[in-house]
Coordinates of C-alpha atoms in Angstrom, one line a residue:
Chain A
M2 CA -60.6 16.3 -37.3
N3 CA -58.3 13.0 -37.3
G4 CA -54.5 13.3 -35.9
I5 CA -53.3 13.6 -39.2
E6 CA -55.1 16.2 -40.8
I7 CA -54.6 18.1 -37.4
A8 CA -50.7 17.8 -38.5
Y9 CA -51.4 18.6 -42.0
T10 CA -52.9 22.0 -40.6
L11 CA -50.3 22.6 -38.4
Y12 CA -47.8 22.1 -40.6
I13 CA -49.7 24.1 -43.1
I14 CA -49.7 27.2 -40.4
V15 CA -45.8 26.7 -39.9
V16 CA -44.9 27.0 -43.4
I17 CA -46.7 29.8 -44.5
L18 CA -45.7 31.3 -41.8
L19 CA -41.9 30.6 -42.0
S20 CA -42.6 32.1 -45.5
L21 CA -44.1 35.3 -44.6
I22 CA -40.9 36.0 -42.5
A23 CA -38.5 34.7 -45.8
I24 CA -40.2 37.1 -47.5
I25 CA -40.4 40.0 -45.1
Y26 CA -36.7 39.6 -44.1
T27 CA -36.1 39.5 -48.2
R28 CA -37.7 42.5 -48.4
A29 CA -36.4 44.5 -45.6
E30 CA -32.6 43.7 -47.0
S31 CA -33.6 45.6 -50.2
H32 CA -34.7 47.9 -48.3
K33 CA -31.6 48.4 -46.5
E34 CA -29.6 48.2 -49.5
F35 CA -31.4 51.3 -50.9
L36 CA -31.2 52.9 -47.9
T37 CA -27.3 53.2 -48.3
K38 CA -27.2 54.0 -51.8
V39 CA -29.3 57.0 -50.7
Y40 CA -27.3 57.7 -47.8
T41 CA -24.2 57.1 -50.2
L42 CA -24.9 59.6 -52.5
Q43 CA -26.1 61.9 -50.2
I44 CA -22.6 62.1 -47.8
S45 CA -20.4 61.6 -51.0
E46 CA -22.4 65.1 -52.3
Q47 CA -21.9 67.1 -49.1
L48 CA -18.7 66.4 -48.3
N49 CA -17.5 68.7 -51.2
L50 CA -19.5 71.6 -49.4
Q51 CA -17.9 70.3 -46.2
N52 CA -21.0 71.0 -44.4
I53 CA -23.3 67.5 -43.9
Q54 CA -26.7 68.7 -43.1
N55 CA -30.5 66.4 -42.7
I56 CA -28.3 63.4 -42.4
S57 CA -30.6 61.0 -40.2
A58 CA -31.4 58.1 -38.6
N59 CA -34.2 57.6 -36.9
N60 CA -34.5 53.8 -36.4
N61 CA -32.1 51.2 -36.5
H62 CA -32.3 49.6 -40.1
E63 CA -31.5 53.1 -41.1
R64 CA -28.7 53.4 -38.6
E65 CA -27.3 50.2 -40.3
A66 CA -27.3 51.4 -43.8
L67 CA -26.0 54.6 -42.6
L68 CA -23.2 52.6 -40.8
D69 CA -22.8 50.2 -44.2
A70 CA -22.8 54.3 -46.2
L71 CA -19.9 55.2 -44.4
R72 CA -17.7 52.2 -44.6
H73 CA -18.4 51.9 -47.7
I74 CA -17.2 56.0 -48.3
I75 CA -14.7 55.2 -46.0
I76 CA -12.9 52.5 -48.1
H77 CA -13.9 53.8 -51.7
S78 CA -11.5 57.5 -50.7
Y79 CA -8.4 58.8 -49.4
G80 CA -8.1 61.8 -47.5
I81 CA -11.2 62.4 -46.7
D82 CA -11.7 65.0 -43.4
H83 CA -12.3 62.8 -40.4
S84 CA -14.1 65.6 -38.4
I85 CA -17.2 65.9 -40.9
L86 CA -17.5 61.9 -40.7
C87 CA -17.3 62.6 -36.8
K88 CA -20.6 65.2 -37.3
I89 CA -22.4 62.2 -37.8
I90 CA -21.6 59.3 -36.6
Y91 CA -22.3 61.8 -33.4
I92 CA -25.5 63.5 -33.9
N93 CA -26.6 59.8 -35.2
S94 CA -25.0 58.3 -31.9
L95 CA -24.1 55.4 -34.2
D96 CA -20.9 55.0 -31.8
K97 CA -23.6 53.9 -28.7
Y98 CA -25.4 52.2 -31.4
I99 CA -22.4 49.4 -32.3
M100 CA -21.4 49.5 -28.7
K101 CA -24.8 48.0 -27.9
V102 CA -25.0 45.7 -30.3
L103 CA -21.9 45.1 -29.8
F104 CA -22.4 43.6 -26.4
S105 CA -25.9 42.4 -27.1
T106 CA -25.8 40.0 -29.9
W107 CA -25.6 36.1 -30.0
S108 CA -25.1 36.5 -33.7
S109 CA -21.0 36.2 -34.3
Y110 CA -21.5 37.8 -37.8
R111 CA -23.1 41.3 -36.2
K112 CA -20.3 40.8 -33.4
A113 CA -17.6 40.5 -36.6
R114 CA -19.3 43.0 -38.6
M115 CA -19.6 45.8 -36.2
L116 CA -15.5 45.3 -34.8
H117 CA -14.7 46.2 -38.4
L118 CA -17.0 49.7 -38.5
L119 CA -15.0 50.5 -35.1
S120 CA -11.9 50.1 -37.1
Y121 CA -12.8 51.7 -40.1
L122 CA -15.0 55.0 -38.4
P123 CA -13.7 57.1 -36.0
H124 CA -15.2 57.1 -32.1
N125 CA -14.7 58.0 -29.0
Y126 CA -14.6 54.5 -27.4
E127 CA -12.6 52.3 -25.4
V128 CA -10.6 50.0 -26.9
T129 CA -9.5 48.3 -23.6
K130 CA -13.0 46.9 -23.3
L131 CA -12.4 45.1 -26.5
K132 CA -10.4 42.8 -25.0
R133 CA -12.4 40.0 -25.3
F134 CA -13.1 39.9 -28.4
R135 CA -9.5 39.2 -28.8
H136 CA -9.2 35.6 -28.2
S137 CA -12.9 34.6 -29.9
N138 CA -12.9 31.2 -31.5
D139 CA -13.9 33.0 -34.5
A140 CA -11.5 34.3 -37.0
D141 CA -13.6 37.3 -38.2
I142 CA -14.1 38.3 -34.6
R143 CA -10.4 37.9 -33.7
R144 CA -9.6 40.2 -37.1
G145 CA -11.9 42.9 -36.3
A146 CA -11.2 43.2 -32.9
L147 CA -7.3 43.5 -33.7
L148 CA -7.8 45.5 -36.3
A149 CA -10.0 48.1 -34.2
T150 CA -7.1 48.3 -31.4
L151 CA -4.6 49.2 -34.5
A152 CA -6.6 51.6 -36.0
D153 CA -7.3 53.0 -32.4
N154 CA -3.9 53.1 -31.1
P155 CA -1.2 52.8 -34.0
S156 CA 1.9 53.6 -32.1
M157 CA 1.6 50.1 -30.2
A158 CA 0.6 48.3 -33.5
I159 CA 3.7 46.6 -33.8
A160 CA 3.7 45.3 -29.8
N161 CA -0.4 44.2 -30.2
I162 CA 0.7 42.1 -33.6
S163 CA 3.5 40.6 -31.6
K164 CA 1.4 39.3 -28.9
L165 CA -0.8 37.4 -31.0
K166 CA -0.8 33.8 -30.4
H167 CA -2.6 32.9 -33.4
E168 CA -1.1 32.9 -36.9
L169 CA -2.4 35.9 -39.0
S170 CA -4.2 34.7 -42.7
A171 CA -3.8 36.3 -45.8
I172 CA -7.2 38.2 -45.1
D173 CA -6.1 39.4 -41.6
I174 CA -2.8 40.8 -43.1
T175 CA -4.6 42.5 -46.3
H176 CA -6.6 44.4 -43.8
I177 CA -3.9 45.3 -42.1
I178 CA -1.9 46.5 -45.1
S179 CA -5.2 48.8 -46.0
L180 CA -5.2 51.1 -42.7
L181 CA -1.0 51.3 -43.3
R182 CA -2.9 52.2 -47.1
R183 CA -5.1 54.9 -45.2
N184 CA -2.1 56.4 -43.3
L185 CA -2.8 54.9 -39.8
L186 CA -0.2 53.2 -39.2
P187 CA 3.3 54.0 -39.9
I188 CA 5.6 51.3 -40.0
A189 CA 9.0 50.2 -41.5
C190 CA 9.3 47.0 -43.1
E191 CA 13.1 46.3 -42.3
P192 CA 12.7 45.2 -38.4
L193 CA 9.8 43.6 -39.1
L194 CA 11.8 41.3 -41.2
K195 CA 14.7 40.8 -39.3
S196 CA 11.7 40.2 -36.2
P197 CA 11.7 36.3 -35.0
N198 CA 7.9 36.8 -34.4
K199 CA 6.0 34.7 -37.8
N200 CA 3.4 37.3 -38.1
L201 CA 5.8 40.4 -37.7
C202 CA 7.7 38.6 -40.4
L203 CA 4.8 38.0 -42.6
L204 CA 3.0 41.8 -43.1
G205 CA 6.9 42.6 -43.5
M206 CA 6.8 40.7 -47.1
A207 CA 2.9 42.1 -47.6
I208 CA 4.4 45.6 -46.9
V209 CA 7.5 44.9 -49.5
S210 CA 5.2 43.2 -52.4
N211 CA 2.5 45.6 -51.6
F212 CA 4.0 49.2 -51.7
N213 CA 7.6 47.5 -53.9
I214 CA 10.2 48.1 -51.7
T215 CA 13.0 46.2 -54.0
M216 CA 15.6 47.9 -51.3
A217 CA 14.2 45.0 -49.2
E218 CA 15.9 42.0 -51.7
Q219 CA 18.3 41.9 -49.2
E220 CA 16.6 40.7 -46.0
L221 CA 14.3 38.2 -48.5
H222 CA 17.3 36.3 -49.4
S223 CA 18.6 36.5 -45.6
I224 CA 15.3 35.2 -44.3
L225 CA 15.3 31.8 -46.8
S226 CA 18.8 31.3 -46.1
H227 CA 17.9 31.3 -42.0
S228 CA 14.3 30.2 -42.2
R229 CA 12.9 27.1 -41.1
D230 CA 9.2 28.0 -41.6
Q231 CA 7.4 26.7 -45.1
R232 CA 4.8 29.3 -45.2
I233 CA 7.8 32.0 -45.0
I234 CA 10.0 30.8 -47.3
R235 CA 6.8 30.8 -50.0
E236 CA 6.2 34.1 -49.0
A237 CA 9.5 35.1 -49.3
I238 CA 10.2 33.7 -52.8
F239 CA 6.5 35.3 -53.2
T240 CA 7.3 38.6 -52.6
L241 CA 10.5 38.5 -54.5
C242 CA 8.6 37.9 -57.6
S243 CA 6.6 40.3 -56.6
I244 CA 9.3 43.2 -56.9
G245 CA 10.6 41.8 -59.5
S246 CA 14.1 40.2 -58.1
T247 CA 16.5 38.4 -60.6
L248 CA 16.4 35.2 -58.1
Q249 CA 20.0 34.4 -58.3
S250 CA 21.1 32.8 -55.4
R251 CA 22.2 30.1 -53.9
P252 CA 19.7 29.8 -50.4
L253 CA 16.9 30.4 -53.3
R254 CA 17.9 27.5 -55.4
Q255 CA 18.1 25.4 -51.9
Q256 CA 14.9 26.1 -51.7
I257 CA 13.5 25.4 -54.5
I258 CA 15.1 22.3 -54.8
A259 CA 14.2 21.1 -51.3
G260 CA 10.3 21.9 -51.7
G261 CA 8.9 19.2 -53.8
A262 CA 8.1 19.1 -57.4
E263 CA 4.4 20.3 -56.9
F264 CA 6.0 23.4 -55.4
R265 CA 8.5 23.8 -57.9
K266 CA 5.7 23.1 -61.0
T267 CA 3.7 25.7 -58.6
L268 CA 6.7 28.6 -58.9
C269 CA 7.4 27.9 -62.5
R270 CA 3.5 29.0 -63.3
H271 CA 3.8 31.9 -61.4
L272 CA 7.2 32.9 -62.7
S273 CA 5.6 32.6 -66.4
V274 CA 2.9 35.1 -65.6
E275 CA 4.8 36.9 -63.8
G276 CA 6.8 37.3 -66.5
Y277 CA 10.1 35.8 -66.0
S278 CA 11.6 34.8 -69.2
I279 CA 12.4 30.8 -70.0
D280 CA 16.4 31.4 -69.4
T281 CA 15.8 33.0 -65.7
I282 CA 13.2 30.4 -65.1
R283 CA 15.6 27.9 -66.3
Q284 CA 18.8 29.4 -64.0
I285 CA 16.3 28.7 -60.9
I286 CA 14.4 25.5 -61.2
P287 CA 16.4 22.6 -62.8
G288 CA 16.0 19.8 -65.0
R289 CA 13.2 18.8 -66.8
D290 CA 10.4 21.0 -64.1
S291 CA 11.2 24.1 -65.9
L292 CA 9.5 22.6 -69.7
L293 CA 6.5 23.5 -67.7
A294 CA 6.9 27.4 -67.5
E295 CA 8.8 26.7 -71.4
K296 CA 5.9 25.5 -72.7
I297 CA 3.6 28.4 -70.6
I298 CA 5.3 31.6 -71.6
L299 CA 5.8 30.1 -75.5
S300 CA 1.9 29.9 -75.6
H301 CA 1.2 33.3 -73.8
K302 CA 3.6 34.9 -75.9
R303 CA 1.3 34.4 -78.8
Q304 CA 3.9 32.3 -81.0
L305 CA 2.5 32.1 -84.2
Y306 CA 2.2 29.2 -85.4
T307 CA 4.0 28.2 -89.1
S308 CA 1.0 28.4 -91.2
S309 CA -0.1 32.4 -92.1
E310 CA -3.8 31.4 -91.8
V311 CA -5.9 30.1 -89.4
S312 CA -7.7 27.0 -91.0
Chain B
M2 CA -54.4 5.9 -46.8
E3 CA -53.1 7.3 -43.8
I4 CA -49.9 5.8 -43.5
I5 CA -49.2 7.3 -47.3
Q6 CA -50.2 10.4 -46.6
T7 CA -47.4 10.7 -43.1
I8 CA -44.9 9.0 -45.4
I9 CA -45.4 12.5 -47.8
L10 CA -46.0 14.5 -45.2
I11 CA -43.0 13.3 -43.2
S12 CA -41.0 14.1 -46.4
L13 CA -42.5 17.2 -47.6
I14 CA -41.3 18.1 -43.4
L15 CA -37.7 16.5 -44.4
I16 CA -37.6 18.4 -47.7
S17 CA -38.8 21.8 -46.1
L18 CA -36.3 21.3 -43.2
S19 CA -33.1 20.1 -46.0
T20 CA -34.1 24.1 -48.0
I21 CA -34.3 25.8 -44.4
R22 CA -31.7 24.7 -43.2
E23 CA -29.4 25.1 -46.4
T24 CA -30.5 28.6 -47.6
I25 CA -29.3 29.7 -43.7
A26 CA -25.9 28.4 -43.9
S27 CA -25.6 29.6 -47.7
K28 CA -27.1 33.7 -46.1
K29 CA -24.9 33.2 -43.4
A30 CA -21.7 31.8 -45.5
L31 CA -22.8 34.9 -47.6
Q32 CA -22.0 37.4 -45.5
R33 CA -18.9 36.2 -44.0
L34 CA -17.6 37.4 -47.7
S35 CA -18.5 40.3 -47.0
F36 CA -15.2 40.4 -44.3
I37 CA -12.9 39.9 -47.2
P38 CA -11.2 42.9 -48.2
Q39 CA -12.0 44.3 -51.2
E40 CA -8.3 44.2 -52.4
M41 CA -8.4 40.6 -52.6
K42 CA -11.3 40.7 -55.1
S43 CA -9.5 42.0 -57.6
C44 CA -5.5 41.6 -56.9
S45 CA -4.2 38.1 -57.3
Q46 CA -1.0 39.5 -54.8
A47 CA -3.6 40.9 -51.8
S48 CA -4.3 37.1 -51.8
R49 CA -0.7 35.5 -52.4
G50 CA -0.9 34.4 -55.7
I51 CA -4.2 32.3 -55.9
G52 CA -5.5 31.7 -59.2
C53 CA -8.2 29.7 -61.2
S54 CA -8.9 28.7 -64.4
I55 CA -12.2 28.1 -66.0
I56 CA -12.5 25.2 -67.5
C57 CA -15.5 25.0 -70.0
S58 CA -17.2 21.9 -72.1
S59 CA -19.8 22.5 -74.4
V60 CA -19.7 26.1 -74.1
R61 CA -20.1 27.6 -77.5
S62 CA -22.1 31.0 -76.7
V63 CA -20.3 34.7 -77.2
R64 CA -22.6 35.7 -74.8
H65 CA -22.1 33.1 -72.7
I66 CA -18.3 33.8 -72.5
E67 CA -18.7 37.3 -72.1
R68 CA -20.7 36.5 -69.2
L69 CA -18.1 33.9 -67.3
L70 CA -15.1 36.5 -68.9
S71 CA -16.9 39.5 -66.7
I72 CA -15.1 38.6 -63.3
E73 CA -12.9 41.3 -61.9
Y74 CA -9.6 39.1 -60.5
D75 CA -6.7 39.1 -62.6
K76 CA -5.1 35.3 -61.6
Y77 CA -8.0 34.0 -63.9
E78 CA -8.7 32.9 -67.0
V79 CA -11.1 31.4 -68.7
I80 CA -10.8 28.6 -71.3
V81 CA -12.9 26.9 -74.1
V82 CA -12.3 22.9 -75.7
I83 CA -14.3 23.2 -79.0
D84 CA -14.9 20.9 -82.0
S85 CA -14.0 23.2 -85.2
L86 CA -15.4 20.5 -87.1
R87 CA -18.2 19.9 -85.2
H88 CA -19.6 23.1 -84.2
K89 CA -17.9 25.1 -87.3
H90 CA -19.8 28.3 -86.9
S91 CA -19.4 29.1 -83.3
F92 CA -16.0 28.3 -83.8
E93 CA -15.7 31.4 -86.4
R94 CA -17.7 33.7 -84.4
I95 CA -15.6 32.9 -81.4
I96 CA -12.5 33.5 -82.9
N97 CA -13.9 37.0 -84.9
H98 CA -14.8 37.8 -81.6
F99 CA -12.6 37.5 -79.1
H100 CA -9.7 38.4 -81.9
L101 CA -8.2 35.1 -81.5
L102 CA -5.3 33.8 -83.1
R103 CA -3.5 30.5 -83.3
V104 CA -0.6 29.4 -81.3
S105 CA 2.3 26.7 -80.8
N106 CA 0.6 24.1 -78.3
P107 CA 3.6 21.9 -77.5
A108 CA 2.6 18.3 -76.4
C109 CA 1.2 17.9 -72.6
E110 CA 3.0 14.7 -70.8
E111 CA 0.9 15.0 -67.8
L112 CA -2.4 13.9 -69.4
P113 CA -1.7 11.9 -72.1
S114 CA -5.9 11.8 -72.9
S115 CA -5.6 15.4 -73.5
A116 CA -4.8 15.7 -77.3
I117 CA -4.9 19.1 -78.6
R118 CA -5.3 20.0 -82.2
Q119 CA -5.3 23.5 -82.2
L120 CA -4.5 26.7 -79.4
Y121 CA -6.1 30.0 -79.4
R122 CA -5.2 32.8 -77.7
S123 CA -6.4 36.7 -78.1
R124 CA -4.2 39.1 -79.7
L125 CA -6.0 42.0 -78.2
R126 CA -4.5 43.0 -74.1
A127 CA -7.9 43.5 -73.2
M128 CA -9.4 39.5 -74.5
R129 CA -6.0 37.9 -73.0
R130 CA -8.3 36.1 -70.2
I131 CA -9.9 33.6 -72.7
I132 CA -7.9 30.7 -74.6
L133 CA -9.7 28.6 -77.1
V134 CA -9.0 25.3 -77.2
D135 CA -9.9 23.1 -80.4
R136 CA -10.0 19.1 -80.0
R137 CA -12.3 16.5 -81.3
Q138 CA -15.2 16.3 -79.5
V139 CA -15.6 12.8 -77.4
S140 CA -16.6 13.9 -73.9
E141 CA -16.7 16.4 -71.5
Y142 CA -14.6 15.0 -68.7
D143 CA -12.0 14.8 -72.4
D144 CA -12.8 18.2 -72.9
L145 CA -11.9 18.8 -69.3
N146 CA -8.6 17.6 -69.3
A147 CA -7.8 18.8 -72.3
A148 CA -8.2 22.7 -70.6
T149 CA -6.2 21.3 -67.2
A150 CA -3.2 20.7 -69.7
V151 CA -3.5 24.1 -70.8
A152 CA -4.6 25.7 -67.6
S153 CA -2.1 28.5 -65.9
F154 CA -3.3 28.3 -62.6
E155 CA -4.4 26.4 -59.8
Q156 CA -7.2 25.7 -58.8
L157 CA -10.0 24.5 -61.9
L158 CA -13.2 25.1 -61.8
P159 CA -15.2 23.3 -64.2
I160 CA -18.7 24.8 -66.0
G161 CA -20.8 23.3 -68.5
K162 CA -23.6 25.0 -71.6
N163 CA -25.5 26.1 -68.5
S164 CA -23.3 26.9 -65.6
Y165 CA -22.9 30.1 -65.1
I166 CA -19.5 31.3 -61.9
H167 CA -21.7 33.1 -59.3
P168 CA -19.7 36.9 -59.0
Q169 CA -18.6 35.7 -55.1
A170 CA -16.9 32.2 -56.9
I171 CA -13.3 33.8 -56.6
E172 CA -13.9 35.3 -52.7
V173 CA -15.6 32.0 -51.2
L174 CA -11.7 30.4 -53.2
I175 CA -9.8 32.9 -51.4
S176 CA -11.6 33.1 -48.1
T177 CA -11.8 29.0 -48.1
I178 CA -7.5 28.6 -49.0
S179 CA -6.9 30.9 -47.3
H180 CA -8.0 29.6 -43.8
A181 CA -6.5 26.1 -44.9
R182 CA -3.0 27.6 -45.5
V183 CA -3.0 29.0 -41.9
K184 CA -4.0 25.2 -40.5
R185 CA -1.4 23.6 -42.9
Q186 CA -4.6 21.7 -44.6
Q187 CA -4.4 20.2 -48.5
V188 CA -7.2 21.3 -50.2
D189 CA -7.9 19.2 -53.4
L190 CA -11.5 19.7 -54.0
I191 CA -14.1 22.9 -53.1
R192 CA -17.4 21.8 -53.1
S193 CA -20.4 23.3 -52.5
S194 CA -24.1 22.4 -52.8
A195 CA -25.6 25.8 -52.4
L196 CA -27.9 26.8 -55.8
A197 CA -26.1 24.1 -58.0
N198 CA -23.6 21.3 -57.7
G199 CA -19.6 23.4 -57.6
Y200 CA -16.8 22.9 -57.5
I201 CA -12.8 23.9 -57.4
F202 CA -10.5 21.2 -57.9
S203 CA -6.7 21.3 -57.5
R204 CA -4.8 21.1 -60.6
E205 CA -1.8 18.8 -59.4
R206 CA -4.6 16.7 -57.9
V207 CA -6.2 15.9 -60.6
I208 CA -3.3 15.3 -62.9
Q209 CA -2.1 13.2 -60.2
L210 CA -5.7 11.5 -60.6
G211 CA -5.6 11.1 -63.4
G212 CA -7.4 13.6 -65.0
F213 CA -11.4 14.2 -64.7
S214 CA -13.7 11.3 -64.9
S215 CA -17.1 10.1 -63.3
R216 CA -15.9 9.1 -60.5
I217 CA -13.2 11.4 -58.8
L218 CA -15.0 12.7 -56.8
R219 CA -14.6 9.3 -54.9
N220 CA -10.9 9.1 -55.7
I221 CA -10.7 12.6 -53.8
N222 CA -9.3 11.6 -49.9
K223 CA -12.0 13.2 -47.9
K224 CA -10.2 14.7 -44.9
S225 CA -8.9 17.5 -48.3
V226 CA -12.2 18.1 -49.0
A227 CA -13.6 21.7 -48.0
C228 CA -17.6 21.8 -48.2
V229 CA -18.7 25.6 -48.0
H230 CA -22.3 26.5 -48.1
A231 CA -21.7 30.0 -49.7
P232 CA -22.3 29.2 -54.3
I233 CA -19.7 29.0 -56.8
C234 CA -22.0 28.5 -59.3
Y235 CA -25.4 28.0 -61.2
R236 CA -27.0 26.5 -63.6
E237 CA -29.7 28.5 -66.1
E238 CA -32.2 25.7 -66.7
S239 CA -33.5 25.6 -70.2
A240 CA -37.6 26.5 -71.0
R241 CA -37.6 23.0 -72.6
G242 CA -36.1 22.0 -69.3
I243 CA -38.8 23.6 -67.0
I244 CA -41.6 22.8 -68.7
I245 CA -40.9 19.3 -68.3
R246 CA -40.4 19.7 -64.9
G247 CA -43.5 21.8 -64.2
L248 CA -45.3 18.8 -66.1
I249 CA -43.9 16.4 -63.7
F250 CA -44.4 18.3 -60.5
F251 CA -48.2 18.5 -62.1
L252 CA -48.2 15.0 -62.6
L253 CA -47.5 14.3 -59.1
L254 CA -49.7 16.8 -58.1
V255 CA -52.3 15.3 -59.4
A256 CA -51.0 12.0 -58.2
I257 CA -51.5 13.6 -54.7
M258 CA -55.2 14.4 -55.1
P259 CA -56.6 11.1 -54.3
F260 CA -55.4 11.7 -50.5
G261 CA -57.0 15.1 -49.7
I262 CA -56.6 18.7 -50.5
L263 CA -54.8 19.3 -47.5
T264 CA -51.8 17.2 -49.0
S265 CA -52.2 19.1 -52.0
V266 CA -51.7 22.4 -50.7
A267 CA -49.3 21.0 -47.8
L268 CA -47.2 20.3 -51.2
L269 CA -47.6 23.6 -53.2
L270 CA -46.8 25.7 -49.8
T271 CA -43.7 23.4 -49.2
L272 CA -42.3 24.5 -53.1
T273 CA -43.7 28.4 -51.6
L274 CA -41.8 28.1 -48.9
Q275 CA -38.6 26.8 -50.7
W276 CA -39.0 29.7 -53.2
S277 CA -39.0 32.2 -50.5
F278 CA -36.1 31.0 -48.4
I279 CA -34.2 30.7 -52.3
C280 CA -34.7 34.6 -52.3
L281 CA -32.6 34.8 -49.5
L282 CA -29.6 34.0 -51.0
D283 CA -30.1 36.6 -53.7
S284 CA -26.9 38.7 -54.4
P285 CA -26.8 42.2 -55.7
E286 CA -24.4 41.2 -57.9
L287 CA -26.2 38.5 -59.5
E288 CA -28.6 40.2 -62.7
K289 CA -32.2 40.4 -61.8
K290 CA -33.0 37.4 -64.3
C291 CA -30.1 35.2 -63.7
S292 CA -31.2 34.9 -60.0
T293 CA -34.6 33.7 -61.3
Q294 CA -32.8 31.5 -63.4
A295 CA -30.6 30.5 -59.9
R296 CA -33.9 30.3 -57.5
L297 CA -35.5 27.9 -60.6
C298 CA -31.8 25.6 -60.8
Y299 CA -31.7 25.1 -56.6
L300 CA -35.4 23.7 -56.8
C301 CA -34.9 21.9 -59.8
L302 CA -32.3 20.2 -57.5
K303 CA -33.8 19.7 -54.9
W304 CA -37.1 17.9 -56.0
D305 CA -34.6 15.7 -58.2
F306 CA -34.5 13.1 -55.8
F307 CA -32.3 10.6 -58.8
H308 CA -29.8 12.5 -60.1
R309 CA -26.8 10.3 -59.9
R310 CA -24.3 11.4 -57.9
I311 CA -21.4 11.6 -59.8
F312 CA -19.3 14.6 -61.2
T313 CA -20.8 16.6 -64.2
I314 CA -21.1 19.5 -65.1
S315 CA -24.3 18.6 -67.5

């Protein structure tokens, strides 16, 4: 065989091997999805009986599927008795498995996944050992470590969030709100709105809009008059819209004028879709900028064309 | 002869490496989307008001529109542009199926090229996310401009005749915009090359550039373009398209045969490798038929060396 034939042969062998690896991986993934569905069904049925029997995972593949099933059930349910789920976790040593994978894997996705699972599942592990992950460059790992810390010690939630050096994104805040909804974090929103810490202020505004706390309107207007941060101002305006505020204040109008033409157009569209009337929008957004809102509202209200039939 | 064989081998290696790299990157990107909370996938309040308008040109099938409407996100609408005089039957079928009625349509000053004859919305609350625009058919870019003029949301996702939105496209949008807001970055275009070339444009930027055109991608500043590996949309090839491409591939195989059996086997195995790696991108939400179509589309894109690098949805 000459050189080119050897090269072709090697190429063919490598391609066959890689194709087999890809096919095996795909089949393993689809088997894992199947196992997750089976486990979810089994756990759901036995939760009603308040007794967990015969739910076991004998290898790492099954443990991953069982973890997904547990997470799926916790996300989509409310008020579950955690002692029942704890039995599954301890019988199958899932908490030890999570820690083993977390500290041994090189994949940042798997690290982040294990950290997110820790925030959902009841466990006995010392969360202080997760401190090193809170300063990771990977946003998902940082978020997972934060959520695991918050879920483990709810009383220190505000202190932990205030110490963060990075800014929370909308995804981070939504995860924290979901912890609130699972009654893991008892946080009042008023001190958060008044806090000089940006992350706490953003969290406070998210709580106001998620739980429709109309009593916080005054604090939001106060934020608009004192804050210089564009993201905080934008969030405050959209939070006021979400609680159905009348939006009649001088600081609000000043911030809208200072926001620029693009921001006013965005706000026009948002207010139109949120259901504000044309008159209210004209009062908030001066000049020709409000014409855009008028057009959208008239169209949304299905203002019928004067002709009675569709041609 | 040996030089040509070497060139063919190097080309096959490059194609294989490119496929492996892209599919692994897409798979990792899809895995990362699982960290987006469930609330954000359906409620825009959690994502702080991010909205998406799907603007369609040459979409005339009711089934196609229903599939586009299957996304469960509240700030989402589908704007279909159709010429009622040229496609009368399709137009009437859409009107009847979605219970549309004519609404007023004031002229749009932002995009002068978007003259619209009539505008329709549904009288049913369940169908409130569909808008039908009746205008004279000139080009796909004018159709997209007309849809942009009536769009209610900030982000625009153009869809053509055989294109469908990937079930996780909204999550891609939310993830990209959320991260950009934290970094104070302006994102005018989200671009994905996974499965099919998908684009999500910022409405304001499109208006500033004077509307859609074949050169719009070149006019957007590269610093405000976010390249993502997760798929945004996929294309279904028509049976005729698949047959033509199959014939071209067969002719390529026949042309390579004189260079030796090993060369032909290498070509066939490269195709097999691509197919097996594309299977990694299967999403549980994608129906089986759609995933097969999406894979075929990606294969065709990978072997289409001469496709024009301009913005097009056809």
